[in-house]
mmCIF file with all atom_site columns, C-alpha atoms in Angstrom:
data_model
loop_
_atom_site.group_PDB
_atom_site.id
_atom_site.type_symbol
_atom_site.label_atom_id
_atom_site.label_alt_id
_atom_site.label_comp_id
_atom_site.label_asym_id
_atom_site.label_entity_id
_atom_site.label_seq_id
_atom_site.pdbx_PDB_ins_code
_atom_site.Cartn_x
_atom_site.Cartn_y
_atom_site.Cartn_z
_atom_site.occupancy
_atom_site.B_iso_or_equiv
_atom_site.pdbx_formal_charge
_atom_site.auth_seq_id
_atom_site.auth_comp_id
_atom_site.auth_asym_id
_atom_site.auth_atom_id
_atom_site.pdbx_PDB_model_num
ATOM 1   C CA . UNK A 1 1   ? 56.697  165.126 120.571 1.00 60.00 ? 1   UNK A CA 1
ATOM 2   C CA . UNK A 1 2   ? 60.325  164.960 119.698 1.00 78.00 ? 2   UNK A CA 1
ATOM 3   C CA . UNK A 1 3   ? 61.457  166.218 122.522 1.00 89.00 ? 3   UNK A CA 1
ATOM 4   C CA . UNK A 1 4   ? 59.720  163.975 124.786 1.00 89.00 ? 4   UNK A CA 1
ATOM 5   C CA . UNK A 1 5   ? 61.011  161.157 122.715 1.00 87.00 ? 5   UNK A CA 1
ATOM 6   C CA . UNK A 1 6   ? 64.311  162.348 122.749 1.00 91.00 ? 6   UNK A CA 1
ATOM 7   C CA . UNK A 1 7   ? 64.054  162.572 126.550 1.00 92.00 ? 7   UNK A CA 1
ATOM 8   C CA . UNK A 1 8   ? 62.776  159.226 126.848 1.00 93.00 ? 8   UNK A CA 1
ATOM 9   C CA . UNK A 1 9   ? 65.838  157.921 124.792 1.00 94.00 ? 9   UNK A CA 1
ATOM 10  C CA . UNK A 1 10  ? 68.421  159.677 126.800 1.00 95.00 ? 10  UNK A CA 1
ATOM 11  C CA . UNK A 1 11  ? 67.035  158.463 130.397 1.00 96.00 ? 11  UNK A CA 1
ATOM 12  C CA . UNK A 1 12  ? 67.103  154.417 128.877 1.00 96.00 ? 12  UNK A CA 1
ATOM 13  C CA . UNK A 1 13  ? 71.128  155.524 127.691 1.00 97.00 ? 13  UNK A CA 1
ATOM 14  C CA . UNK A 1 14  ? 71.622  156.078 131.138 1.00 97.00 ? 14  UNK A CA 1
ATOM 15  C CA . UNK A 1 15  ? 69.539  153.854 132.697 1.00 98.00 ? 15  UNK A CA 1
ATOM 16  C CA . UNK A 1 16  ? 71.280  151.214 130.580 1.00 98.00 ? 16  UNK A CA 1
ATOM 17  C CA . UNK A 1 17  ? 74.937  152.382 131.537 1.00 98.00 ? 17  UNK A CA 1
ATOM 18  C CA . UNK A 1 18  ? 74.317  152.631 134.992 1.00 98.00 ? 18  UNK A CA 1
ATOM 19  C CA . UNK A 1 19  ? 73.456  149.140 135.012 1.00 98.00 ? 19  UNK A CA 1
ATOM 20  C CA . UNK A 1 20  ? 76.644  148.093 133.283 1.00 98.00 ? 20  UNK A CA 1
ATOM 21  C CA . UNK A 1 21  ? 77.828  150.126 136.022 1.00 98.00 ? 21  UNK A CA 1
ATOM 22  C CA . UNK A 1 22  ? 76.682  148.077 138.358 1.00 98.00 ? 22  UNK A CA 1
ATOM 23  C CA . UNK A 1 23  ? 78.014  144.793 137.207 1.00 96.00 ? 23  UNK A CA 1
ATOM 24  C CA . UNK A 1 24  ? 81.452  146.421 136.641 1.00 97.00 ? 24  UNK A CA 1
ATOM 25  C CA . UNK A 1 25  ? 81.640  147.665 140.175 1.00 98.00 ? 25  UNK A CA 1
ATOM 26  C CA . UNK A 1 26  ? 80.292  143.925 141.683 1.00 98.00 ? 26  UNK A CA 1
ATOM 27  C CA . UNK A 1 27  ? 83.875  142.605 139.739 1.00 98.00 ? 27  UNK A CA 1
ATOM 28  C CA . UNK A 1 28  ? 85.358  145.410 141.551 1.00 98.00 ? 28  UNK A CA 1
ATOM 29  C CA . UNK A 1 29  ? 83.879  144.646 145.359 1.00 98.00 ? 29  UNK A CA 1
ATOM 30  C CA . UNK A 1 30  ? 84.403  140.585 144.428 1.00 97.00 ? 30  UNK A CA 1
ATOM 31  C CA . UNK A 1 31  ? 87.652  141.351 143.580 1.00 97.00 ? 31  UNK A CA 1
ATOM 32  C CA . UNK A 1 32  ? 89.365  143.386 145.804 1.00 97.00 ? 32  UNK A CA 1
ATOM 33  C CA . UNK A 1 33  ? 87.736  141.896 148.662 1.00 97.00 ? 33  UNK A CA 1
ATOM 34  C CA . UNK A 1 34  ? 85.078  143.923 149.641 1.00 98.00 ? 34  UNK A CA 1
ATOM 35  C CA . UNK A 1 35  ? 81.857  141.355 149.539 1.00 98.00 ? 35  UNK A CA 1
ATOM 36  C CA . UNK A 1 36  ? 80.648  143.130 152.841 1.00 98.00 ? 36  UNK A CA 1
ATOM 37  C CA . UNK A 1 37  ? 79.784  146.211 150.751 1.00 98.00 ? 37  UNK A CA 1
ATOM 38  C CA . UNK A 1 38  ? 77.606  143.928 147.915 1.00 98.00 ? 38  UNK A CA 1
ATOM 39  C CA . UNK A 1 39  ? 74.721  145.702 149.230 1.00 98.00 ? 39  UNK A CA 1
ATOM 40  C CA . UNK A 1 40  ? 75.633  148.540 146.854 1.00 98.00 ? 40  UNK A CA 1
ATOM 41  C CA . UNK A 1 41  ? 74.976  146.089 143.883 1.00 98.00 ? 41  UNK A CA 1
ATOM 42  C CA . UNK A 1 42  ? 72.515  143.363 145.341 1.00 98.00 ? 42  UNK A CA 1
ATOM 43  C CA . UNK A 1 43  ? 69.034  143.383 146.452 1.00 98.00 ? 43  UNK A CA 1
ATOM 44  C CA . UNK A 1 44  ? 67.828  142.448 149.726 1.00 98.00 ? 44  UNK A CA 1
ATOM 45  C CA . UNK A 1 45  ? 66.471  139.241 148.997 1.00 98.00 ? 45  UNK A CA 1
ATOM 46  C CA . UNK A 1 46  ? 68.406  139.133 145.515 1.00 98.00 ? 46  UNK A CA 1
ATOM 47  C CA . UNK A 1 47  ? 69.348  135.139 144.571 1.00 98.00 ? 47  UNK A CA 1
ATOM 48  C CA . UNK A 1 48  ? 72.533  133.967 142.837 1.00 98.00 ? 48  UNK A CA 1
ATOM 49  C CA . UNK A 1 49  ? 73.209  131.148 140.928 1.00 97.00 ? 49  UNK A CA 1
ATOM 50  C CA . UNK A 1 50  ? 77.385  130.379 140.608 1.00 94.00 ? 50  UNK A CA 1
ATOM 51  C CA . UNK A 1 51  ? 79.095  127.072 140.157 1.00 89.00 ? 51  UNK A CA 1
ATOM 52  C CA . UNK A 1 52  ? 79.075  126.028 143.654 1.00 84.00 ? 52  UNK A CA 1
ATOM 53  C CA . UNK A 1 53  ? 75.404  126.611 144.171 1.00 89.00 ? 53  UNK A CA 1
ATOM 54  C CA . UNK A 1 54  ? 72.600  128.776 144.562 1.00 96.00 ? 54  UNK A CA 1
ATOM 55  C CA . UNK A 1 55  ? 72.505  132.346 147.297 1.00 97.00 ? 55  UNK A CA 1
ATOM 56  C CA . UNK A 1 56  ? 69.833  133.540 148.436 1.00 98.00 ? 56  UNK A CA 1
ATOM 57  C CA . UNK A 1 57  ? 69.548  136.964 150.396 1.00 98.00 ? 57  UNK A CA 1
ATOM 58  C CA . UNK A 1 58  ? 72.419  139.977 150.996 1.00 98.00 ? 58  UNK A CA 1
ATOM 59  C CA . UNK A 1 59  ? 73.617  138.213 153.791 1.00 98.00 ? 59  UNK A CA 1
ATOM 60  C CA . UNK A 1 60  ? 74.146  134.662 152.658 1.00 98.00 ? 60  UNK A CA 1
ATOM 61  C CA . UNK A 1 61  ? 75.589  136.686 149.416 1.00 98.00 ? 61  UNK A CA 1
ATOM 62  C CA . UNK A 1 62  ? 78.082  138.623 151.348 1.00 98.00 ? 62  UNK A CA 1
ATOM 63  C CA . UNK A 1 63  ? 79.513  135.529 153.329 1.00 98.00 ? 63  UNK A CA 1
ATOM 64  C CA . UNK A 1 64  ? 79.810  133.115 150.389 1.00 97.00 ? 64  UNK A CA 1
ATOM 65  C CA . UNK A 1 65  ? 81.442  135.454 148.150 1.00 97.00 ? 65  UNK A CA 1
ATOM 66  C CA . UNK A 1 66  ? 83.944  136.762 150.857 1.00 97.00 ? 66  UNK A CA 1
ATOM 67  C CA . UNK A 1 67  ? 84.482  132.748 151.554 1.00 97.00 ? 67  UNK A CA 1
ATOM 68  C CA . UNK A 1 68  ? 85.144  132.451 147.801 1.00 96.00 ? 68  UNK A CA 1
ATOM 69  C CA . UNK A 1 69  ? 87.945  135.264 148.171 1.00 96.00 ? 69  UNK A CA 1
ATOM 70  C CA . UNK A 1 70  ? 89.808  133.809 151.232 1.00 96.00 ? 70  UNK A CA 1
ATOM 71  C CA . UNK A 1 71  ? 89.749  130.345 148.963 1.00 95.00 ? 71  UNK A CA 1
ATOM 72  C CA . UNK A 1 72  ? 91.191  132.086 145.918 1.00 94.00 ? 72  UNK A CA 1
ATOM 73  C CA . UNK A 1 73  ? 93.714  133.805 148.300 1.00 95.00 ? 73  UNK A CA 1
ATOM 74  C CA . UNK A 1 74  ? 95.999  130.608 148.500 1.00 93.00 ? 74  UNK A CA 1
ATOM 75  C CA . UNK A 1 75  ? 99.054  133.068 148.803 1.00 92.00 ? 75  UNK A CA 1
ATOM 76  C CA . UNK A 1 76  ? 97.647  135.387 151.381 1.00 93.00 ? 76  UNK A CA 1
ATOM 77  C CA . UNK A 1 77  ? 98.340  138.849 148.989 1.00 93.00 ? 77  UNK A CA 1
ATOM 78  C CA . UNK A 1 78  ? 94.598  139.553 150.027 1.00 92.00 ? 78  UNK A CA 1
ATOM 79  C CA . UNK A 1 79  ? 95.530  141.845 146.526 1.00 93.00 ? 79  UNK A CA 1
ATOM 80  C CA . UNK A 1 80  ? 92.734  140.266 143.670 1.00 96.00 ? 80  UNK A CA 1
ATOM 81  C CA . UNK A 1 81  ? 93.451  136.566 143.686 1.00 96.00 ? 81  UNK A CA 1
ATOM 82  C CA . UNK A 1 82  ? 91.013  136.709 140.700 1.00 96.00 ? 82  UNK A CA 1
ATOM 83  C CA . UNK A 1 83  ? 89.740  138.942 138.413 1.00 97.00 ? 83  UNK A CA 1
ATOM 84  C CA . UNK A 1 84  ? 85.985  139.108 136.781 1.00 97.00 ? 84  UNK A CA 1
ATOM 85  C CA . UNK A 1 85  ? 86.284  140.838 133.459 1.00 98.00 ? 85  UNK A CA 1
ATOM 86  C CA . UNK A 1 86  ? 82.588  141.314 131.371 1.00 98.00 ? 86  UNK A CA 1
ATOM 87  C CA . UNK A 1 87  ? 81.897  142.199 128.556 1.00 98.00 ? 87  UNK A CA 1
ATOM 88  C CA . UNK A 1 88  ? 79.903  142.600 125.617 1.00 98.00 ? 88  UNK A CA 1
ATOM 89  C CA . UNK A 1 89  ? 76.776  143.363 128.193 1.00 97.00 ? 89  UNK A CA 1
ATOM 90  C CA . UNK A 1 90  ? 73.019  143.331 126.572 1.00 98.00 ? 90  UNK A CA 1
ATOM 91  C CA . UNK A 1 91  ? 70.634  145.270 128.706 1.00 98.00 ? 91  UNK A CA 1
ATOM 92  C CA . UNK A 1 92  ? 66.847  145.561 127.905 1.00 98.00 ? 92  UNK A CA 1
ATOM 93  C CA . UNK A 1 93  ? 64.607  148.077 129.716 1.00 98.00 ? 93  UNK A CA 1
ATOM 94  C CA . UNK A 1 94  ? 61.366  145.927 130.683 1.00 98.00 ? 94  UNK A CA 1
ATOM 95  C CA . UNK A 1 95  ? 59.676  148.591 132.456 1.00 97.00 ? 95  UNK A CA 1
ATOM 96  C CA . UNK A 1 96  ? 60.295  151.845 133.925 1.00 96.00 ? 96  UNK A CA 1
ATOM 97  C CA . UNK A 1 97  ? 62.091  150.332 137.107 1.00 98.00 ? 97  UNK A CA 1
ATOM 98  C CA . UNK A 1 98  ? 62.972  146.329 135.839 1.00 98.00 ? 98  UNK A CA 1
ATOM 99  C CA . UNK A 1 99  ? 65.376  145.006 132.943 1.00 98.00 ? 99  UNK A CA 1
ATOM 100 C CA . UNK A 1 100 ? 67.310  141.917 132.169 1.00 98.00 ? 100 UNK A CA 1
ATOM 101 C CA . UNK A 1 101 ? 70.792  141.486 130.587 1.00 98.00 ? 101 UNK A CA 1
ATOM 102 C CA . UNK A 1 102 ? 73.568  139.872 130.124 1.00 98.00 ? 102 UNK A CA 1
ATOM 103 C CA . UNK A 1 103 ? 77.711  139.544 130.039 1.00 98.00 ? 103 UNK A CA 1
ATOM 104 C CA . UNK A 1 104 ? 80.356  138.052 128.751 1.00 98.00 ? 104 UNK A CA 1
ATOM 105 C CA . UNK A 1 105 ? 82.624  137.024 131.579 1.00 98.00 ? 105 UNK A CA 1
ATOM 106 C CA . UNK A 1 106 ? 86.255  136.567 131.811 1.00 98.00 ? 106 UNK A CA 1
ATOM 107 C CA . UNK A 1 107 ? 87.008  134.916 135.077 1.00 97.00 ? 107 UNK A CA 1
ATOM 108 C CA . UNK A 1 108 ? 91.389  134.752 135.432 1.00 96.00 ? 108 UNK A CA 1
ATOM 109 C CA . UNK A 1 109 ? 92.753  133.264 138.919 1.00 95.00 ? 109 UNK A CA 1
ATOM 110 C CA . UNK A 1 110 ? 95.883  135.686 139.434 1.00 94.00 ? 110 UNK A CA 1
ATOM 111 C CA . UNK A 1 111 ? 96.713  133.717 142.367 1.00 89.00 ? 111 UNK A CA 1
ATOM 112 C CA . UNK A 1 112 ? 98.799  130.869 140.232 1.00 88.00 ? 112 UNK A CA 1
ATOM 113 C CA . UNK A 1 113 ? 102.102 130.186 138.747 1.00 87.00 ? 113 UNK A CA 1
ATOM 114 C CA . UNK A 1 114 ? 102.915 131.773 136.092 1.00 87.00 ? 114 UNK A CA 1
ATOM 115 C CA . UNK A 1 115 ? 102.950 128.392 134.070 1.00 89.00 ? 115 UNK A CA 1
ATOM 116 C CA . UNK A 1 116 ? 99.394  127.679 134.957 1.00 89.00 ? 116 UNK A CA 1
ATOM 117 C CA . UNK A 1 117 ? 96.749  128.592 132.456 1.00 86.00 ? 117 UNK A CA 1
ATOM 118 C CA . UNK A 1 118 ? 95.049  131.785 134.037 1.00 93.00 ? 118 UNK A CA 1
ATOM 119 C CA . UNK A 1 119 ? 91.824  131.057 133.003 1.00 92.00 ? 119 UNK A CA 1
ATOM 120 C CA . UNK A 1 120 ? 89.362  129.568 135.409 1.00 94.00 ? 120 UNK A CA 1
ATOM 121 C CA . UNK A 1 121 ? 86.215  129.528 133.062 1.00 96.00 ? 121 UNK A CA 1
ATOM 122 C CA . UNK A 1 122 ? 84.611  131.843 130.253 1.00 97.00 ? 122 UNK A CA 1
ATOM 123 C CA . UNK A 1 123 ? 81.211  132.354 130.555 1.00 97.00 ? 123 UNK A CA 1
ATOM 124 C CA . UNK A 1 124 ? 78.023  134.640 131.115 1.00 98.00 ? 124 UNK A CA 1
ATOM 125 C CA . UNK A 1 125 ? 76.079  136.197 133.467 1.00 98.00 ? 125 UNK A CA 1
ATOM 126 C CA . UNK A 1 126 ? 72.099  135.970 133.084 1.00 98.00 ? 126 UNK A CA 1
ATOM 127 C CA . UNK A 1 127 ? 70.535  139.292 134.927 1.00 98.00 ? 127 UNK A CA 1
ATOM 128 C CA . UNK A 1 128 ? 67.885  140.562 136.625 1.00 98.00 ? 128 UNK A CA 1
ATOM 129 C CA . UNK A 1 129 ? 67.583  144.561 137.519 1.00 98.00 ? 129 UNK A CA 1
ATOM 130 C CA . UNK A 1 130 ? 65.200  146.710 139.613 1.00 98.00 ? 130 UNK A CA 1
ATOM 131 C CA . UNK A 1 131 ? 65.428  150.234 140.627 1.00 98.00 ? 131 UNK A CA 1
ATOM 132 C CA . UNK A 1 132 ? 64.808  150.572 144.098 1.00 98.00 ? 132 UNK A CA 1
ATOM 133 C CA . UNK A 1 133 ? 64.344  154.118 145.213 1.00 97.00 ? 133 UNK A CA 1
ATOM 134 C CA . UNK A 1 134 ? 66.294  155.770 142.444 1.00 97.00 ? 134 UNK A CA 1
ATOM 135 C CA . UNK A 1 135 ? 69.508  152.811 142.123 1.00 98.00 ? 135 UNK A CA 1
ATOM 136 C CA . UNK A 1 136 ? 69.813  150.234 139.898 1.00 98.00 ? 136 UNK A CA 1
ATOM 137 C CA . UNK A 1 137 ? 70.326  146.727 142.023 1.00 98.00 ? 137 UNK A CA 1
ATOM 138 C CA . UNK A 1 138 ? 70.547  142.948 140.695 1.00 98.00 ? 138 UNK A CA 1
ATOM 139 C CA . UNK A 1 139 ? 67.644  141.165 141.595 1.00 98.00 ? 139 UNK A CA 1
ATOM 140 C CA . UNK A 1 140 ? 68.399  137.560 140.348 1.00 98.00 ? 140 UNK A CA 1
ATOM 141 C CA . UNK A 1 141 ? 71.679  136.592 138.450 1.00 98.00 ? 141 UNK A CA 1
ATOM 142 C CA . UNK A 1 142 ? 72.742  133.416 137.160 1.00 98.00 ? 142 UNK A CA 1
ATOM 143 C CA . UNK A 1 143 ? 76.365  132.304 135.728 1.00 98.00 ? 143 UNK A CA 1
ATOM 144 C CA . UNK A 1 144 ? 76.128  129.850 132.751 1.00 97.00 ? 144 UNK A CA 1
ATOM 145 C CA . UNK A 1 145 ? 79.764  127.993 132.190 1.00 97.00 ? 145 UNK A CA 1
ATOM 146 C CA . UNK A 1 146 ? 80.664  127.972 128.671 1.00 96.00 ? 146 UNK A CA 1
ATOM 147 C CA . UNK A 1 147 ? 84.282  126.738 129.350 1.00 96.00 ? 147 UNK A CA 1
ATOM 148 C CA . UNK A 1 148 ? 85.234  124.532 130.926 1.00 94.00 ? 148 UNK A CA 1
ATOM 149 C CA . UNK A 1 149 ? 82.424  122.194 129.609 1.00 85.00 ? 149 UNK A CA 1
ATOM 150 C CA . UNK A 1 150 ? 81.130  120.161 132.639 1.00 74.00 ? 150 UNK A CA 1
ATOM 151 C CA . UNK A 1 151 ? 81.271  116.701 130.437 1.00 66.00 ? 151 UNK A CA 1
ATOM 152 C CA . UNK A 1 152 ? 84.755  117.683 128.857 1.00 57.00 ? 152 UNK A CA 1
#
């Protein structure tokens, strides 16, 4: 009986770090530019809620968040105009292939004067996983802005 609990334990470790896997490599593809490759971390008909709206589905996905690069790209380095840092990630197992979390996140704009503040908002992702034949994907994700405050 211990073993089997002991097994059971060890698969939700890694089930759990491979999902904070995943949301570290989606600040990784956002980052450096590679939205056309979100596929790796987002369902097929996975939604996401940001700041400038709701997307729905890999390919709507893909194209807004490689628009959002090109707009954070003011000085053409096409070198990470931004950078999504999280943190402090919560991840609870809700069946053998679903679980919900969430991160801190740490969103800097590297793309601005050095005098500028390089903070473009603190706040934290809500999330939705699945396992789809053996991977970890996010399913449904939501940002909720902590700072700036909307009324502030």
């Amino acid at each position: 009986m211990t073993d089997q609990l002991d097994i059971q334990r060890v698969n939700a470790l890694l089930d759990r770090e491979e999902i904070r896997n995943l949301r570290q490599h989606y600040s990784f593809l956002l980052d450096s530019g590679n939205a056309q490759r979100m596929d790796e971390v987002f369902t097929e008909d996975a939604e996401v809620k940001v700041t400038v709206g709701s997307m729905i589905g890999l390919a709507e996905i893909k194209q807004s968040l490689a628009d959002a690069y090109t707009a954070f790209d003011t000085r053409q380095r096409k070198h990470f105009p931004f950078v999504h840092a999280v943190t402090n990630h919560n991840i609870t197992l809700t069946g053998p292939d679903s679980a919900k979390g969430s991160c801190y996140l740490l969103d800097f704009v590297t793309d601005r004067d050095q005098a500028q503040h390089p903070f473009l908002l603190v706040g934290r992702y809500l999330d939705e996983y699945v396992r789809i034949d053996g991977e970890w994907r996010i399913q449904r994700t939501e940002l909720d802005v902590l700072w700036p405050a909307e009324n502030a």
